[in-house]
Short mmCIF file of C-alpha atoms and ligand atoms in Angstrom, two decimals:
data_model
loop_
_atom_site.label_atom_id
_atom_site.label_comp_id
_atom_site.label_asym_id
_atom_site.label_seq_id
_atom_site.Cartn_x
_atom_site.Cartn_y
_atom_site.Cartn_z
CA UNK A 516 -32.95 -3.72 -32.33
CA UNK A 517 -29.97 -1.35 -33.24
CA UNK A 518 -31.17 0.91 -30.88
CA UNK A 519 -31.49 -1.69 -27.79
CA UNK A 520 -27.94 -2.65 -28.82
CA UNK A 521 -26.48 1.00 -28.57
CA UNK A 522 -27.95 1.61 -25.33
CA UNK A 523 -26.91 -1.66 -23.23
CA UNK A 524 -23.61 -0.04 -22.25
CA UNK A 525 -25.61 3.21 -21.23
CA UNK A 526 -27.88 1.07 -19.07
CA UNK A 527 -25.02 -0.74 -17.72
CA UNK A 528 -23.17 2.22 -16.26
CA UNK A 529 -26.94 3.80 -15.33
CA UNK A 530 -26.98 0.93 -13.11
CA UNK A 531 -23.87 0.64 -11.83
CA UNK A 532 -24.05 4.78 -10.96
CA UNK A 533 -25.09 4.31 -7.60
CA UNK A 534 -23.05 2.13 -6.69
CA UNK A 535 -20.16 3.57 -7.56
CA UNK A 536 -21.47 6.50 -5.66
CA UNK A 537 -22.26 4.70 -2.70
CA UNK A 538 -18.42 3.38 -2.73
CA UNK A 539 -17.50 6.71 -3.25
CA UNK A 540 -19.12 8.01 -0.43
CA UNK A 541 -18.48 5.11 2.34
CA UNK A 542 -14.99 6.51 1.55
CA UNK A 543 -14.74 9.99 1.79
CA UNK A 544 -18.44 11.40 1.43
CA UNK A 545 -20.39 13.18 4.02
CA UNK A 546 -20.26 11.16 7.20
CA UNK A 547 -17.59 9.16 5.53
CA UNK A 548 -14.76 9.05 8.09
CA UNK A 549 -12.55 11.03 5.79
CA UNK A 550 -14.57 13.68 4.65
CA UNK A 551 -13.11 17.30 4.82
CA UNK A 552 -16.49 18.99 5.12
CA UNK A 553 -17.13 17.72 8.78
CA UNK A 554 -14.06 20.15 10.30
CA UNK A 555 -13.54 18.78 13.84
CA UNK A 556 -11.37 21.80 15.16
CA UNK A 557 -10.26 24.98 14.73
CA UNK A 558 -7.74 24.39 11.61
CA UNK A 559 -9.88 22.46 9.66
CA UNK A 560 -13.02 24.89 10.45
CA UNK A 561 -10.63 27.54 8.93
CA UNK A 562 -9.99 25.64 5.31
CA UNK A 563 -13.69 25.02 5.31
CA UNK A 564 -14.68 28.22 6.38
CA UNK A 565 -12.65 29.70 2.99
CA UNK A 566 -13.97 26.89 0.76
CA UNK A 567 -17.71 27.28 1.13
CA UNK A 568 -17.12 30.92 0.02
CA UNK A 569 -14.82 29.95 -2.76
CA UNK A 570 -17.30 27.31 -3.84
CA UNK A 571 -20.47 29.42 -3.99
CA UNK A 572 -18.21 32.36 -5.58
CA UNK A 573 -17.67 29.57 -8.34
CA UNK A 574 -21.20 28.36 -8.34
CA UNK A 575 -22.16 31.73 -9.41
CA UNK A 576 -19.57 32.37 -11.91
CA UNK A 577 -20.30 29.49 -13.85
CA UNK A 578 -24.33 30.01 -13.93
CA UNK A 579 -23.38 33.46 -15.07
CA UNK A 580 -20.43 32.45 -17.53
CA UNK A 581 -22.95 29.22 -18.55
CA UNK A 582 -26.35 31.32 -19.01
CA UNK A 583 -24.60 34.20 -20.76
CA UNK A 584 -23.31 31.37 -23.44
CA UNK A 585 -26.38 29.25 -23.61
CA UNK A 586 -28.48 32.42 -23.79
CA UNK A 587 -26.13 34.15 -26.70
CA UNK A 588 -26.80 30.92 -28.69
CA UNK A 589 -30.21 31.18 -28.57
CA UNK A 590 -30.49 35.18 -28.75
CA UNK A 591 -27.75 35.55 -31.31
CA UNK A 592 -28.09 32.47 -33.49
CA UNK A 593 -28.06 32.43 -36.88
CA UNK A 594 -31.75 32.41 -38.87
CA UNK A 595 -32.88 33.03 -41.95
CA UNK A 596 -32.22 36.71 -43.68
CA UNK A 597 -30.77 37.66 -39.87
CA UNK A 598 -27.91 40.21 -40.33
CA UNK A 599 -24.48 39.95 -38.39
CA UNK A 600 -25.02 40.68 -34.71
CA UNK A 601 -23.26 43.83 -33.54
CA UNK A 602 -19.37 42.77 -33.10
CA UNK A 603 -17.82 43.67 -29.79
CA UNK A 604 -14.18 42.95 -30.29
CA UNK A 605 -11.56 45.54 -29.27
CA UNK A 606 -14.10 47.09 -26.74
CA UNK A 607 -12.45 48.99 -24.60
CA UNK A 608 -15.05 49.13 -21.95
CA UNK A 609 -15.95 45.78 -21.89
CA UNK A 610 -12.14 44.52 -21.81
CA UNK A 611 -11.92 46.42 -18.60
CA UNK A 612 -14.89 45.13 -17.15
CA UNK A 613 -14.61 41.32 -17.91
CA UNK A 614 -10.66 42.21 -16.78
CA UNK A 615 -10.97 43.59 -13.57
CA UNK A 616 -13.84 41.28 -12.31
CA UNK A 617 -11.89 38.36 -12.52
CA UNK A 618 -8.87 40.25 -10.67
CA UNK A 619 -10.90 41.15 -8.06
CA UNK A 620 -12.50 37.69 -7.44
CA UNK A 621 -9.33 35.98 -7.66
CA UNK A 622 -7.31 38.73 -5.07
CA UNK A 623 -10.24 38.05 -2.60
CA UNK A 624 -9.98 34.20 -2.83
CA UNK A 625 -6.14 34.33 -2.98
CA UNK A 626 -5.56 36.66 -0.08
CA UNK A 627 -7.17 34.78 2.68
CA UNK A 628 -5.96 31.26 0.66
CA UNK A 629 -2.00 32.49 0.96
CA UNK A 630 -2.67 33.98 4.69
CA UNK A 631 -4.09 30.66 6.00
CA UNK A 632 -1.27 28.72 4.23
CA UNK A 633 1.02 30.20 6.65
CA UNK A 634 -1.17 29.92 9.25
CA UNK A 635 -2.16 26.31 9.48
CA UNK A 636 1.67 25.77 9.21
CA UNK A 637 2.92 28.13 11.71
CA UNK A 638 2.41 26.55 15.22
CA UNK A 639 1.13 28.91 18.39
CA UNK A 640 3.48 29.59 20.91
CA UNK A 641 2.05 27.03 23.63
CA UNK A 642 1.02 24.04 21.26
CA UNK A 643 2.26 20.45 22.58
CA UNK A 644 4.89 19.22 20.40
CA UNK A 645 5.01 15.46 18.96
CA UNK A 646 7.37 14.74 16.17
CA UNK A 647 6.12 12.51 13.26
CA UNK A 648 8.24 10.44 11.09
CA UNK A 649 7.01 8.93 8.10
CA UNK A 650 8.34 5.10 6.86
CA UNK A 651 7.18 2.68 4.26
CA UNK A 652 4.36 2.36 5.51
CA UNK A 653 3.42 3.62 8.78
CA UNK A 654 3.56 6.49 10.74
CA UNK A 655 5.78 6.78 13.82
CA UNK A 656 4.84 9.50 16.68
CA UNK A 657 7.61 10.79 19.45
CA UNK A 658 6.45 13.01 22.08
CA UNK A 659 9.66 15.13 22.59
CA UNK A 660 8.47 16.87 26.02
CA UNK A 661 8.56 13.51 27.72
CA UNK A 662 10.41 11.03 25.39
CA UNK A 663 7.31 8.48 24.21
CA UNK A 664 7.53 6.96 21.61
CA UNK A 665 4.63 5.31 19.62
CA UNK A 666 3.27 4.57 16.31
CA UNK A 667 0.33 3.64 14.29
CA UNK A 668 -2.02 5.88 16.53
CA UNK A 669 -1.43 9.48 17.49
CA UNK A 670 -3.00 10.23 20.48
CA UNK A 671 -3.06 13.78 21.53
CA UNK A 672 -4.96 15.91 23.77
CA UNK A 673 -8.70 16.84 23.26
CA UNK A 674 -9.40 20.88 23.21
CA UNK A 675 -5.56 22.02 22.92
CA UNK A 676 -3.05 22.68 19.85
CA UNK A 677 -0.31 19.97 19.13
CA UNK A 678 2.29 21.19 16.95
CA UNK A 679 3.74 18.53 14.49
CA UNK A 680 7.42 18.89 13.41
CA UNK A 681 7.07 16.27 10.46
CA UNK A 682 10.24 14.41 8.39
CA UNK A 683 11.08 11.14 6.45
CA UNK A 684 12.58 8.31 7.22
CA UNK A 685 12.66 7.11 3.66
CA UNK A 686 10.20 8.72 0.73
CA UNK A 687 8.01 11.32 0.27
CA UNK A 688 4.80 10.75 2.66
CA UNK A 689 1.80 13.22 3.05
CA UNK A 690 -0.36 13.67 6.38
CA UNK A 691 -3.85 14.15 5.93
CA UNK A 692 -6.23 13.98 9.12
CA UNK A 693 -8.96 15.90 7.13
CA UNK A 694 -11.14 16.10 10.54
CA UNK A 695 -8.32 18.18 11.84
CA UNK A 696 -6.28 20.02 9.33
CA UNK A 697 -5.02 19.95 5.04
CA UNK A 698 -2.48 17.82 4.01
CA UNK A 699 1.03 18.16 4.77
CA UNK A 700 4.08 16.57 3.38
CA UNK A 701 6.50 14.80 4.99
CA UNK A 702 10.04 15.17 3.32
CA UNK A 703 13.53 13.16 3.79
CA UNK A 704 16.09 15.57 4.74
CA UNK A 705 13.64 18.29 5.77
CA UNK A 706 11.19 19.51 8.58
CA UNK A 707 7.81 20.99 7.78
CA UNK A 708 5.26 21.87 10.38
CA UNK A 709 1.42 21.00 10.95
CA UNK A 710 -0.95 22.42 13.46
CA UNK A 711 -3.70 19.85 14.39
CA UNK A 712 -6.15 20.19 17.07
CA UNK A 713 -9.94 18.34 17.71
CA UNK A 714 -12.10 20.32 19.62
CA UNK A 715 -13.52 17.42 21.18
CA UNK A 716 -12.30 13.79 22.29
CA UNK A 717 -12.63 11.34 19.76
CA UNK A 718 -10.97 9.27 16.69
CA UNK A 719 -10.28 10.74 13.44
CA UNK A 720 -9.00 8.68 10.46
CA UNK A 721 -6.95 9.67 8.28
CA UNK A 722 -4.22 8.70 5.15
CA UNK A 723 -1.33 8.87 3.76
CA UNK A 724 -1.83 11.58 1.04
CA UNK A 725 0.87 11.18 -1.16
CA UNK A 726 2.13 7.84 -3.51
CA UNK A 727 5.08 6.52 -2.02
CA UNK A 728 5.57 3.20 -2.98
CA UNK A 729 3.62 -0.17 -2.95
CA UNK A 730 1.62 0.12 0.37
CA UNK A 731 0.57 3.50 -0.27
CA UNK A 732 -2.88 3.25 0.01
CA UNK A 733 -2.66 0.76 3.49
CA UNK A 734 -0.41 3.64 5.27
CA UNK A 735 -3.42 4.87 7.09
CA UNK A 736 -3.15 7.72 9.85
CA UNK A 737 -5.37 7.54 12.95
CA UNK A 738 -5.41 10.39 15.68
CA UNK A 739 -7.20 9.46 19.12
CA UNK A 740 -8.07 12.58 21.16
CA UNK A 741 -8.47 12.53 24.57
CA UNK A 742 -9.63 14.45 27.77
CA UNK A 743 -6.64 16.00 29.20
CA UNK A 744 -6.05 14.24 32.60
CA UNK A 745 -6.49 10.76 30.43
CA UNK A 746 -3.94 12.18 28.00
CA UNK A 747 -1.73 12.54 30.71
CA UNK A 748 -1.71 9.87 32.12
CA UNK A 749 -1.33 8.17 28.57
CA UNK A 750 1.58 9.92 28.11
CA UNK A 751 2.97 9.00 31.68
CA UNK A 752 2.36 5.28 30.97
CA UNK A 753 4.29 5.45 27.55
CA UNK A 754 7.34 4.96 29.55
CA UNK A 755 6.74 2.10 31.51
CA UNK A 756 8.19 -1.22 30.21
CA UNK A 757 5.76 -4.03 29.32
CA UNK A 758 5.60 -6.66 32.35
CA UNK A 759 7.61 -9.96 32.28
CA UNK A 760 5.32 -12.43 30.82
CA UNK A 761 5.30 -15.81 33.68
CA UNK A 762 7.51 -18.29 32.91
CA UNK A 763 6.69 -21.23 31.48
CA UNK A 764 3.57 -19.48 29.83
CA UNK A 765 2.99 -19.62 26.28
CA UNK A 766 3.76 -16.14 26.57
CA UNK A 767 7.04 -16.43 27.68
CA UNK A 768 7.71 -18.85 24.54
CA UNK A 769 6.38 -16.33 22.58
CA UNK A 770 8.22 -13.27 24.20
CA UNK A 771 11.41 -15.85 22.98
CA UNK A 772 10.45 -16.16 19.24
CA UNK A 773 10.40 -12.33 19.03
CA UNK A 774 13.89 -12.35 20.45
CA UNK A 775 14.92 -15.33 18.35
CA UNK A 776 13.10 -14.66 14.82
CA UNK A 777 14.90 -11.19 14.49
CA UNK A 778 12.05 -9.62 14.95
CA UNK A 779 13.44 -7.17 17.47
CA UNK A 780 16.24 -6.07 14.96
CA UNK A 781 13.51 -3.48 13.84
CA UNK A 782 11.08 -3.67 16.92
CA UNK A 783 11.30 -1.87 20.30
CA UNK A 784 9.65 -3.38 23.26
CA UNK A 785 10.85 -2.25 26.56
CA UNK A 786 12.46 -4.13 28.42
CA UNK A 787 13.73 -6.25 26.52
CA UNK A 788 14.78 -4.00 23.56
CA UNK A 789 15.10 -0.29 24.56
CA UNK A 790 16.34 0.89 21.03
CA UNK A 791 15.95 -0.87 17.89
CA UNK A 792 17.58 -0.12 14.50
CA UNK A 793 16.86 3.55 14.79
CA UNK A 794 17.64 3.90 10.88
CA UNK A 795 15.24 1.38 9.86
CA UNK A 796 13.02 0.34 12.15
CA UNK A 797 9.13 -0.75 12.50
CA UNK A 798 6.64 0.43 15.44
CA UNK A 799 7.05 0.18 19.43
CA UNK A 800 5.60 -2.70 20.36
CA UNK A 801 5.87 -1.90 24.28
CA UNK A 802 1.97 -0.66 24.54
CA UNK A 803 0.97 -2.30 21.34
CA UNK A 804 -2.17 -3.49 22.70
CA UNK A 805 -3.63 0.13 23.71
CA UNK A 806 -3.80 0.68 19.89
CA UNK A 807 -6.77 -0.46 17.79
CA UNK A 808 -4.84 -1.01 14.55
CA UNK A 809 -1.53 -2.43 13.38
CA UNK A 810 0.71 -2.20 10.38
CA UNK A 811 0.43 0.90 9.34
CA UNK A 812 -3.20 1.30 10.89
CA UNK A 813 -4.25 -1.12 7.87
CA UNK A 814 -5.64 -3.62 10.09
CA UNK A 815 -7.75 -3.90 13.18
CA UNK A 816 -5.65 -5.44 16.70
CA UNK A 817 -7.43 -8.24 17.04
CA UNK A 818 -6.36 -12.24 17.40
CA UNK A 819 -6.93 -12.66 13.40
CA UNK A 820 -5.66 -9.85 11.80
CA UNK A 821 -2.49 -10.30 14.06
CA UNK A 822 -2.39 -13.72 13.11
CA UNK A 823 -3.11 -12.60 9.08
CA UNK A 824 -0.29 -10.29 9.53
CA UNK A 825 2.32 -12.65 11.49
CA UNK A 826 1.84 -15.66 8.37
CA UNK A 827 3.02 -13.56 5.83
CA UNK A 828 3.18 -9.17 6.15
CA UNK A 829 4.49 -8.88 2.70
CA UNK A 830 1.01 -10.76 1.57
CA UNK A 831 -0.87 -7.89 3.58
CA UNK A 832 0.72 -5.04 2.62
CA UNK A 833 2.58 -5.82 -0.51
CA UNK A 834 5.74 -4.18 -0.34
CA UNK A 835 6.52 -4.71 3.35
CA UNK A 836 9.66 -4.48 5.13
CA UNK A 837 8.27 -6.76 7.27
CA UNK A 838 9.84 -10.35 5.86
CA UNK A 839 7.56 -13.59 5.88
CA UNK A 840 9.43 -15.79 8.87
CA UNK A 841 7.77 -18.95 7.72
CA UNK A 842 6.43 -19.04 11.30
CA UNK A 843 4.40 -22.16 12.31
CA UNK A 844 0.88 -21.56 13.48
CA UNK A 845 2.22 -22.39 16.67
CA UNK A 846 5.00 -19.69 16.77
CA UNK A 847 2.49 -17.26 15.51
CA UNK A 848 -0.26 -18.39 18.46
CA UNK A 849 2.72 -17.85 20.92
CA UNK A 850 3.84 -14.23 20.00
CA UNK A 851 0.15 -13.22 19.73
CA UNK A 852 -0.18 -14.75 23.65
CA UNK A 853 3.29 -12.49 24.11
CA UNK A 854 2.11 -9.63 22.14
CA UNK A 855 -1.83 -9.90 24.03
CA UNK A 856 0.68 -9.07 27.31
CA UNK A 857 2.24 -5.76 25.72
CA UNK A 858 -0.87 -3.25 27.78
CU1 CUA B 1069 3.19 7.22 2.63
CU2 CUA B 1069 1.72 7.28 0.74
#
């Protein structure tokens, strides 16, 4: 009885074990879209290229350290009529040995760890530049060499270095694409610098990697990567208004809330609204329906997370700038017919 008492908690969390390890891993395990052991281009391949031999230096330094314990408690232990085992304290031998090892294993992990520091930070001479700004809680992406502006989605070009010139707009944020490259932070007041490249096109996922308020953990990153000439043209279309919805259309009401509600106080959408609050505002809208995700790349663009997200953002993402309107389902069915427009 006592004993089938004791171990109910036991068999509780034996059960629960794999699920919490499946949950772990759907997350950031091995084919988990975030994992950092699936490198996806040539920065990432470099921190996993120094971590496999950092790990298996450690794997071998605790078995050694481990066995050397487990097998002096068992060699040296105390028995019956056993005298004192020889005492090797103030050895000068061994003091140097057990020393220098240690110095050498740590100068040949930090040497390569402090070179590649600078490295991953220190953009080649003919990498694409974007700027990203971070804001409660979404990223924003402006592609300097042509003026596009976008956010949510970073799309950059398969097989080819983009150099990110990173700032604040508010706290302290953190990008982390692990496919692509560590984490960098993003500071108010100050620029830092992140290499990221993906060998080949695709979509990497990514997060925001440090706590910065209320929504943390919904301000997602997502990189698309695509063959050049598609890039290009991408980048071309950035800057092309969004057509006039026909009048009369339920679009056209809709394309009238946005102006009405306030909403374009904070969003751009060309050509109606070429620059919105630039201190404070929330993503492009122009191209909004090129991008697979809104808010913060929290939700999927489709009809019913639009619609989720229209009825009440703060709701979604607690925390978000983005007020509750009080919009009628009506209203909200109009802008997403306005917003279905935005190509
Ligand atoms: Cu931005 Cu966490």
């Amino acid at each position: 009885m006592m004993r089938a008492m004791a171990s109910r908690p036991l068999r509780r969390l034996l059960r629960a074990a794999p699920l919490l390890l499946l949950g772990a891993c759907s997350l950031i395990g091995i084919d988990g879209p975030m994992t950092s052991l699936e490198p996806q281009g040539p920065f990432s391949e470099q921190i996993n290229d120094l971590f496999w031999p950092v790990f298996w230096t450690a794997v071998v330094v605790f078995v050694l350290v481990e066995g050397a314990i487990v097998a002096a408690s068992f060699l040296f232990r105390d028995r019956p009529g056993r005298k004192e085992p020889k005492q090797v304290h103030g050895n000068t031998k061994l003091e140097v040995i057990w020393t220098a090892i240690p110095v050498i294993i740590l100068a040949s992990i930090a040497v390569p760890t402090v070179r590649g520091i600078f490295d991953l930070t220190e953009c080649g001479s003919g990498a694409m530049p974007v700027e990203i700004y971070g804001h409660q809680w979404w990223f924003e992406y402006r592609y300097p060499e042509n003026g596009a502006i976008t956010g949510n989605v970073l799309v950059i070009p398969a097989g080819r270095e983009v150099c990110a010139t990173m700032t604040s707009e508010d706290v302290i944020h953190n990008y982390w694409v692990p496919a692509l490259n560590g984490k960098r932070y993003l500071v108010p007041g100050h620029t830092t610098y992140l290499r990221l490249q993906a060998d080949e096109p695709g979509e990497y996922w990514g997060q925001c990697g440090e706590f910065c308020g209320l929504s943390h953990s919904l301000m997602r990153a997502r990189v698309v990567a695509l063959p050049e000439a598609e890039f290009q043209s991408w980048l071309a279309k950035q800057l092309e208004p969004a057509a006039e919805p026909d009048e009369g259309s339920e679009a056209a009401a809709g394309l009238a809330l946005f102006q009405q509600k306030g909403c374009i106080q904070c969003h751009t959408a060309r050509p109606w609204n070429t620059v919105a609050n630039q201190n404070f505002n929330g993503p492009d809208l122009t191209h909004l329906m090129e991008r697979d995700v809104i808010a913060g790349a929290a939700f999927d663009n489709t009809p019913e997370d639009l619609k989720n997200w229209l009825a009440n953002p703060p709701l979604e993402k607690p925390g978000s700038y983005m007020p509750n309107l009080g919009l009628t389902e009506q209203e909200i069915d109009s802008i997403i017919a306005w917003l279905e427009t935005l190509k």
